[in-house]
Short mmCIF file of C-alpha atoms in Angstrom, two decimals:
data_model
loop_
_atom_site.label_atom_id
_atom_site.label_comp_id
_atom_site.label_asym_id
_atom_site.label_seq_id
_atom_site.Cartn_x
_atom_site.Cartn_y
_atom_site.Cartn_z
CA MET A 1 15.94 -14.89 58.38
CA ASP A 2 16.91 -16.39 55.06
CA GLN A 3 18.09 -13.49 52.86
CA SER A 4 18.75 -15.58 49.70
CA MET A 5 16.90 -14.67 46.53
CA LYS A 6 14.45 -17.22 45.10
CA PRO A 7 13.37 -17.50 41.44
CA LEU A 8 9.69 -16.97 40.64
CA LEU A 9 9.78 -19.40 37.72
CA PRO A 10 10.96 -22.95 38.23
CA PRO A 11 13.95 -24.20 36.24
CA THR A 12 13.33 -25.99 32.91
CA GLU A 13 15.38 -28.28 30.72
CA GLN A 14 14.89 -25.99 27.70
CA ALA A 15 14.79 -22.23 27.44
CA ARG A 16 11.34 -20.73 27.70
CA ARG A 17 9.70 -18.90 24.77
CA HIS A 18 7.81 -16.02 26.25
CA LEU A 19 4.88 -14.48 24.37
CA THR A 20 5.76 -10.93 23.40
CA ALA A 21 3.57 -8.10 22.17
CA SER A 22 3.13 -7.82 18.41
CA ASN A 23 5.58 -5.52 16.71
CA ILE A 24 2.64 -3.83 15.01
CA SER A 25 0.85 -3.15 18.29
CA PHE A 26 4.05 -1.60 19.57
CA PHE A 27 4.95 0.30 16.42
CA VAL A 28 1.60 1.73 15.29
CA PRO A 29 0.46 3.53 18.47
CA ASN A 30 3.81 5.22 18.75
CA GLN A 31 3.90 6.42 15.15
CA PHE A 32 0.36 7.83 14.65
CA ASN A 33 -1.94 9.98 16.70
CA LEU A 34 -5.49 8.97 17.64
CA GLY A 35 -7.14 10.77 14.72
CA THR A 36 -4.90 9.06 12.18
CA LEU A 37 -5.53 5.67 13.77
CA LEU A 38 -9.30 6.22 13.55
CA CYS A 39 -8.98 7.13 9.87
CA ILE A 40 -6.90 4.03 9.18
CA GLY A 41 -9.44 1.87 11.02
CA SER A 42 -12.31 3.42 9.07
CA LEU A 43 -10.51 2.86 5.77
CA MET A 44 -9.89 -0.79 6.61
CA GLN A 45 -13.56 -1.19 7.56
CA ILE A 46 -14.64 0.32 4.24
CA ILE A 47 -12.35 -2.07 2.37
CA LEU A 48 -13.75 -5.05 4.27
CA CYS A 49 -17.30 -3.93 3.46
CA ALA A 50 -16.48 -3.28 -0.20
CA ILE A 51 -14.87 -6.66 -0.89
CA PRO A 52 -18.14 -8.72 -0.73
CA CYS A 53 -20.00 -6.14 -2.84
CA ALA A 54 -17.18 -5.99 -5.37
CA THR A 55 -17.09 -9.79 -5.54
CA VAL A 56 -20.83 -10.03 -6.23
CA LEU A 57 -20.58 -7.25 -8.84
CA LEU A 58 -17.66 -8.97 -10.56
CA ILE A 59 -19.53 -12.28 -10.69
CA SER A 60 -22.58 -10.50 -12.13
CA ILE A 61 -20.47 -8.78 -14.81
CA LEU A 62 -18.72 -12.01 -15.79
CA THR A 63 -22.05 -13.89 -15.90
CA THR A 64 -23.58 -11.18 -18.10
CA ILE A 65 -20.61 -11.32 -20.49
CA GLN A 66 -20.89 -15.10 -20.65
CA ASN A 67 -24.63 -14.95 -21.38
CA CYS A 68 -24.06 -12.37 -24.13
CA PHE A 69 -21.46 -14.47 -25.97
CA GLN A 70 -23.00 -17.87 -25.17
CA PRO A 71 -26.79 -17.45 -25.56
CA LYS A 72 -27.44 -21.12 -24.81
CA THR A 73 -26.39 -20.55 -21.20
CA ASN A 74 -28.63 -17.48 -20.80
CA PRO A 75 -31.27 -18.33 -18.13
CA PHE A 76 -33.47 -15.47 -19.37
CA MET A 77 -34.09 -17.42 -22.60
CA THR A 78 -35.69 -20.33 -20.74
CA ASP A 79 -39.18 -21.09 -22.14
CA VAL A 80 -38.87 -18.41 -24.85
CA VAL A 81 -40.78 -19.46 -27.97
CA PRO A 82 -38.59 -18.50 -30.95
CA GLY A 83 -40.00 -16.94 -34.08
CA ARG A 84 -43.38 -15.39 -34.85
CA THR A 85 -46.34 -16.78 -32.94
CA THR A 86 -49.95 -15.80 -32.38
CA ALA A 87 -52.72 -16.87 -30.00
CA GLN A 88 -55.64 -18.89 -31.32
CA ILE A 89 -58.33 -20.58 -29.24
CA PRO A 90 -58.53 -24.33 -29.92
CA GLY A 91 -61.89 -26.03 -30.21
CA LYS A 92 -63.25 -28.58 -27.76
CA ASN A 93 -61.72 -31.33 -29.91
CA GLY A 94 -58.24 -29.80 -29.54
CA LYS A 95 -58.03 -28.59 -33.15
CA TYR A 96 -57.36 -25.05 -34.32
CA GLY A 97 -59.15 -23.18 -37.07
CA PRO A 98 -59.47 -23.23 -39.92
CA GLU A 99 -60.91 -19.75 -39.38
CA PRO A 100 -58.55 -17.45 -37.41
CA GLY A 101 -59.87 -15.56 -34.40
CA LYS A 102 -62.63 -18.11 -33.93
CA GLY A 103 -64.65 -18.00 -30.73
CA SER A 104 -65.54 -15.38 -28.16
CA VAL A 105 -62.91 -14.24 -25.66
CA VAL A 106 -63.61 -12.52 -22.34
CA VAL A 107 -60.82 -10.45 -20.74
CA PHE A 108 -61.41 -9.77 -17.05
CA HIS A 109 -59.04 -7.48 -15.11
CA LEU A 110 -59.36 -7.51 -11.32
CA GLY A 111 -57.08 -5.45 -9.08
CA ILE A 112 -56.45 -3.17 -6.10
CA GLN A 113 -54.54 0.09 -5.63
CA TYR A 114 -52.58 1.45 -2.66
CA ASN A 115 -53.27 5.18 -2.27
CA HIS A 116 -51.43 5.71 1.02
CA PRO A 117 -47.95 7.05 1.94
CA LEU A 118 -47.18 3.75 3.68
CA GLY A 119 -48.10 1.67 0.63
CA ILE A 120 -48.60 -1.98 1.52
CA PHE A 121 -48.03 -1.10 5.19
CA ALA A 122 -51.11 1.10 5.31
CA PRO A 123 -53.91 0.23 7.77
CA ARG A 124 -55.82 -2.95 6.82
CA MET A 125 -53.69 -3.42 3.70
CA LEU A 126 -52.42 -6.80 4.87
CA GLU A 127 -55.93 -8.14 5.42
CA ILE A 128 -57.22 -6.78 2.12
CA SER A 129 -54.19 -8.06 0.18
CA ASN A 130 -54.58 -11.54 1.66
CA LYS A 131 -58.28 -11.60 0.80
CA PHE A 132 -57.57 -10.40 -2.73
CA LEU A 133 -54.90 -13.09 -3.22
CA SER A 134 -57.24 -15.77 -1.86
CA MET A 135 -59.88 -14.69 -4.37
CA GLN A 136 -57.32 -14.81 -7.19
CA GLN A 137 -56.20 -18.30 -6.21
CA TYR A 138 -59.85 -19.34 -5.94
CA ILE A 139 -60.42 -18.34 -9.56
CA LEU A 140 -57.27 -20.10 -10.77
CA ARG A 141 -58.19 -23.32 -8.98
CA ARG A 142 -61.53 -23.33 -10.81
CA LYS A 143 -60.27 -22.24 -14.23
CA ASP A 144 -61.59 -25.42 -15.85
CA GLU A 145 -65.05 -24.66 -14.42
CA LEU A 146 -65.25 -20.88 -14.73
CA GLY A 147 -62.93 -20.72 -17.71
CA LEU A 148 -60.40 -17.92 -17.84
CA LEU A 149 -61.12 -18.01 -21.57
CA ALA A 150 -64.88 -18.32 -21.40
CA VAL A 151 -68.18 -16.50 -21.69
CA TRP A 152 -69.20 -13.58 -19.50
CA LYS A 153 -71.77 -15.72 -17.62
CA SER A 154 -68.96 -17.37 -15.61
CA ILE A 155 -67.84 -13.92 -14.38
CA HIS A 156 -71.40 -13.12 -13.33
CA LYS A 157 -71.55 -16.46 -11.52
CA PHE A 158 -68.31 -15.76 -9.65
CA ALA A 159 -69.50 -12.28 -8.62
CA HIS A 160 -72.45 -13.81 -6.74
CA GLU A 161 -70.53 -16.59 -5.01
CA PRO A 162 -69.88 -16.51 -1.21
CA LEU A 163 -66.14 -15.70 -1.36
CA HIS A 164 -66.55 -12.64 -3.58
CA ARG A 165 -69.56 -11.38 -1.61
CA GLU A 166 -67.69 -11.88 1.70
CA ILE A 167 -64.66 -9.89 0.55
CA TRP A 168 -66.83 -7.16 -0.96
CA ALA A 169 -68.78 -6.91 2.33
CA TYR A 170 -65.49 -6.65 4.28
CA TYR A 171 -64.32 -3.81 2.03
CA ASN A 172 -67.61 -1.92 2.34
CA GLN A 173 -67.68 -2.42 6.11
CA TYR A 174 -64.39 -0.60 6.71
CA ASN A 175 -64.51 1.51 3.53
CA PRO A 176 -60.77 2.37 3.53
CA GLY A 177 -60.46 5.47 1.39
CA HIS A 178 -56.77 4.77 0.73
CA VAL A 179 -57.49 1.40 -0.94
CA GLY A 180 -58.90 1.33 -4.45
CA VAL A 181 -60.46 -1.72 -6.12
CA PHE A 182 -61.35 -2.10 -9.77
CA HIS A 183 -62.30 -4.52 -12.51
CA GLU A 184 -62.59 -4.35 -16.29
CA THR A 185 -64.39 -6.71 -18.64
CA PHE A 186 -63.84 -6.93 -22.39
CA ILE A 187 -65.93 -9.25 -24.57
CA THR A 188 -64.91 -10.00 -28.16
CA LYS A 189 -66.84 -11.80 -30.85
CA ASP A 190 -65.54 -14.01 -33.66
CA GLY A 191 -62.72 -12.24 -35.46
CA GLY A 192 -62.53 -9.60 -32.75
CA TYR A 193 -59.03 -10.29 -31.50
CA GLU A 194 -55.55 -10.88 -32.87
CA SER A 195 -52.05 -11.04 -31.43
CA MET A 196 -48.39 -11.26 -32.39
CA TYR A 197 -45.45 -12.42 -30.29
CA VAL A 198 -41.88 -12.61 -31.59
CA ASN A 199 -39.24 -14.42 -29.51
CA CYS A 200 -41.32 -14.01 -26.35
CA HIS A 201 -42.12 -16.00 -23.27
CA PRO A 202 -45.77 -17.12 -23.33
CA ILE A 203 -47.59 -14.02 -22.10
CA LEU A 204 -51.11 -12.55 -21.91
CA LEU A 205 -53.49 -14.41 -24.24
CA GLY A 206 -50.53 -16.43 -25.53
CA ARG A 207 -50.18 -17.87 -22.05
CA GLY A 208 -53.76 -19.12 -22.01
CA GLU A 209 -54.73 -22.78 -21.90
CA VAL A 210 -58.00 -24.45 -22.83
CA LYS A 211 -59.30 -27.79 -21.57
CA VAL A 212 -60.00 -30.02 -24.58
CA ASN A 213 -60.91 -33.62 -25.32
CA SER A 214 -58.55 -34.54 -28.15
CA ARG A 215 -58.32 -38.27 -27.35
CA LYS A 216 -60.66 -41.10 -28.25
CA ASP A 217 -61.36 -41.76 -24.59
CA SER A 218 -62.91 -39.25 -22.20
CA THR A 219 -59.53 -37.99 -20.93
CA GLU A 220 -59.18 -34.21 -21.10
CA ASP A 221 -55.96 -32.26 -21.63
CA TRP A 222 -54.92 -28.63 -21.31
CA MET A 223 -53.87 -27.18 -24.67
CA GLY A 224 -52.03 -23.90 -25.12
CA THR A 225 -53.16 -21.11 -27.41
CA LEU A 226 -49.84 -20.38 -29.17
CA VAL A 227 -49.51 -21.35 -32.83
CA SER A 228 -47.03 -20.37 -35.53
CA ALA A 229 -47.80 -17.04 -37.18
CA ASP A 230 -45.89 -18.03 -40.32
CA THR A 231 -48.94 -19.93 -41.55
CA PRO A 232 -50.21 -18.11 -44.68
CA GLY A 233 -53.59 -17.45 -43.08
CA LEU A 234 -51.99 -15.82 -40.02
CA LYS A 235 -49.17 -13.73 -41.48
CA SER A 236 -50.92 -10.34 -41.55
CA PHE A 237 -53.00 -8.29 -39.14
CA LYS A 238 -56.16 -8.52 -41.25
CA ALA A 239 -55.68 -12.24 -41.85
CA ARG A 240 -55.47 -12.94 -38.13
CA LEU A 241 -58.75 -11.08 -37.70
CA GLY A 242 -60.37 -13.37 -40.25
CA LYS A 243 -60.68 -10.61 -42.84
CA GLU A 244 -59.45 -10.77 -46.40
CA ASP A 245 -55.92 -9.44 -46.75
#
């Protein structure tokens, strides 16, 4: 029997470079016990989790500082109307005044409440919310017909239309005690409203638009309600109400 020893690896022209274990994997387990290793691992995990949060926070801080010292780059100032403004309802011809507070304005608030520990996840809340939103969109799509700045008769008309009656019937059918619904209606006469906005985004009545025919042809445009409040006839509270100052 051949008793000579045989190599397991064949000969090569160049010396082999064998992969060896990492020095860290050899050093660390022999220097620390299991509890210390777990603490080190936890600390490294915390650091890895904190880096993204710290990065986002740093970017937010730097952006805020930039917006404070360079207002032109501030995205929150987009669409802000500088100075003193007030809301006035234009006439059908697209002209304002000359009397301030001219025309009747109807304010109609329509809403729902969640009176349940689960909030929007309460039973039937999804269905009711979707129906409420569909009714809201229905009104907005017909704002030139119903008029969000109109007479109370358009509200009465909407209340008797199929969509509103269908949703009201659905609510009464299930009668969910944890869901509240409400509406408010305010009707003003000539000189019964006034407003003041200073360096604000168009909001509330100042965000309103009225369909007018200001051109010679039959084309209609939407005209906003905001006008400058620095006009002599609009500078004071009483003046904006159409009363002598």
